[in-house]
Amino acid sequence: MLTLYFAPGSSSFAPHIALNEIGVPYEQRPLSFDKKETRSPAYLAINPEGKVPTLLIDARPLTEVAAILFYLARTYPAAQLLPFSDPEGEARAISWMSFIASTLHPARNKGIEHTRNVYDIADKRLGTKEWVLGPYSIVDIHLFRLYWRLMAALDLPQGALPNLAAHHARMMARPAVQRTCAIEKSVGYEMPEWFAGQGTRAPA
């Protein structure tokens, strides 16, 4: 049995999408940052860091977005969320996931200019490909989450990051993404007005 502890609109959005892409049954446990539910004794007993996401696998906790995404992709290969038969493709997935976790995710802590620069690198790395690795994968899910979540912090001119904006639009068209958005809205998350659009600039 899988149980996902998530806070709507947070990093846990990525594994939440992956679970809905796979279609496997899972239990949802939404947590509120405002109510400090991630710091409750009950949750800290599961994840002492008090962060989300946490995926319980038959009551065993697994943390960190990339680890959970790789676990889900490997455990449910029929979903084809990783190119297992292609060693180079899998290595490129690891390269992208490392870049997202170590460069994109902490970028905002280093200032707006640094954030713009690293997202410009991501835009160039993605290029005009439909999906990052060729076939759709967990990399697309992780990249999508970082792009939309941090756009509100960037004051970009219209038309900036065109490849990431196009990727965002393709992701928004996926039923699993739409379902995840609906679930997270149902537990109190107010989706940004720009989220469903195809533009590149979010209001601050």
Tab-separated table of N, CA and C in Angstrom, residues 150-156 192-195 199-204:
chain	number	residue	atom	x	y	z
A	150	LEU	N	8.226	28.452	-9.309
A	150	LEU	CA	9.132	29.569	-9.094
A	150	LEU	C	8.890	30.744	-10.035
A	151	MET	N	7.997	30.600	-11.007
A	151	MET	CA	7.785	31.679	-11.963
A	151	MET	C	7.313	32.965	-11.304
A	152	ALA	N	6.559	32.856	-10.226
A	152	ALA	CA	6.054	34.053	-9.556
A	152	ALA	C	7.182	34.910	-8.990
A	153	ALA	N	8.354	34.323	-8.804
A	153	ALA	CA	9.481	35.073	-8.248
A	153	ALA	C	10.293	35.775	-9.330
A	154	LEU	N	9.995	35.487	-10.606
A	154	LEU	CA	10.793	36.027	-11.700
A	154	LEU	C	10.027	37.115	-12.436
A	155	ASP	N	10.680	38.236	-12.651
A	155	ASP	CA	10.086	39.324	-13.418
A	155	ASP	C	10.648	39.242	-14.830
A	156	LEU	N	10.004	38.418	-15.657
A	156	LEU	CA	10.518	38.150	-16.991
A	156	LEU	C	9.662	38.840	-18.045
A	192	PRO	N	-2.494	29.399	-8.898
A	192	PRO	CA	-2.285	30.737	-9.455
A	192	PRO	C	-3.078	30.938	-10.741
A	193	GLU	N	-3.572	32.173	-10.953
A	193	GLU	CA	-4.390	32.445	-12.132
A	193	GLU	C	-3.634	32.168	-13.421
A	194	TRP	N	-2.310	32.410	-13.403
A	194	TRP	CA	-1.519	32.235	-14.621
A	194	TRP	C	-1.199	30.785	-14.907
A	195	PHE	N	-1.486	29.912	-13.920
A	195	PHE	CA	-1.005	28.532	-13.981
A	195	PHE	C	-1.499	27.799	-15.217
A	199	GLY	N	1.465	31.502	-21.041
A	199	GLY	CA	2.432	32.590	-21.013
A	199	GLY	C	3.641	32.239	-20.181
A	200	THR	N	4.640	33.089	-20.247
A	200	THR	CA	5.876	32.823	-19.517
A	200	THR	C	6.000	33.687	-18.287
A	201	ARG	N	5.116	34.668	-18.132
A	201	ARG	CA	5.293	35.594	-17.020
A	201	ARG	C	4.170	35.457	-16.014
A	202	ALA	N	4.537	35.258	-14.780
A	202	ALA	CA	3.559	35.169	-13.707
A	202	ALA	C	3.576	36.461	-12.921
A	203	PRO	N	2.426	36.906	-12.443
A	203	PRO	CA	2.418	38.107	-11.632
A	203	PRO	C	3.121	37.868	-10.311
A	204	ALA	N	3.822	38.863	-9.821
A	204	ALA	CA	4.526	38.726	-8.545
A	204	ALA	C	3.530	38.700	-7.400
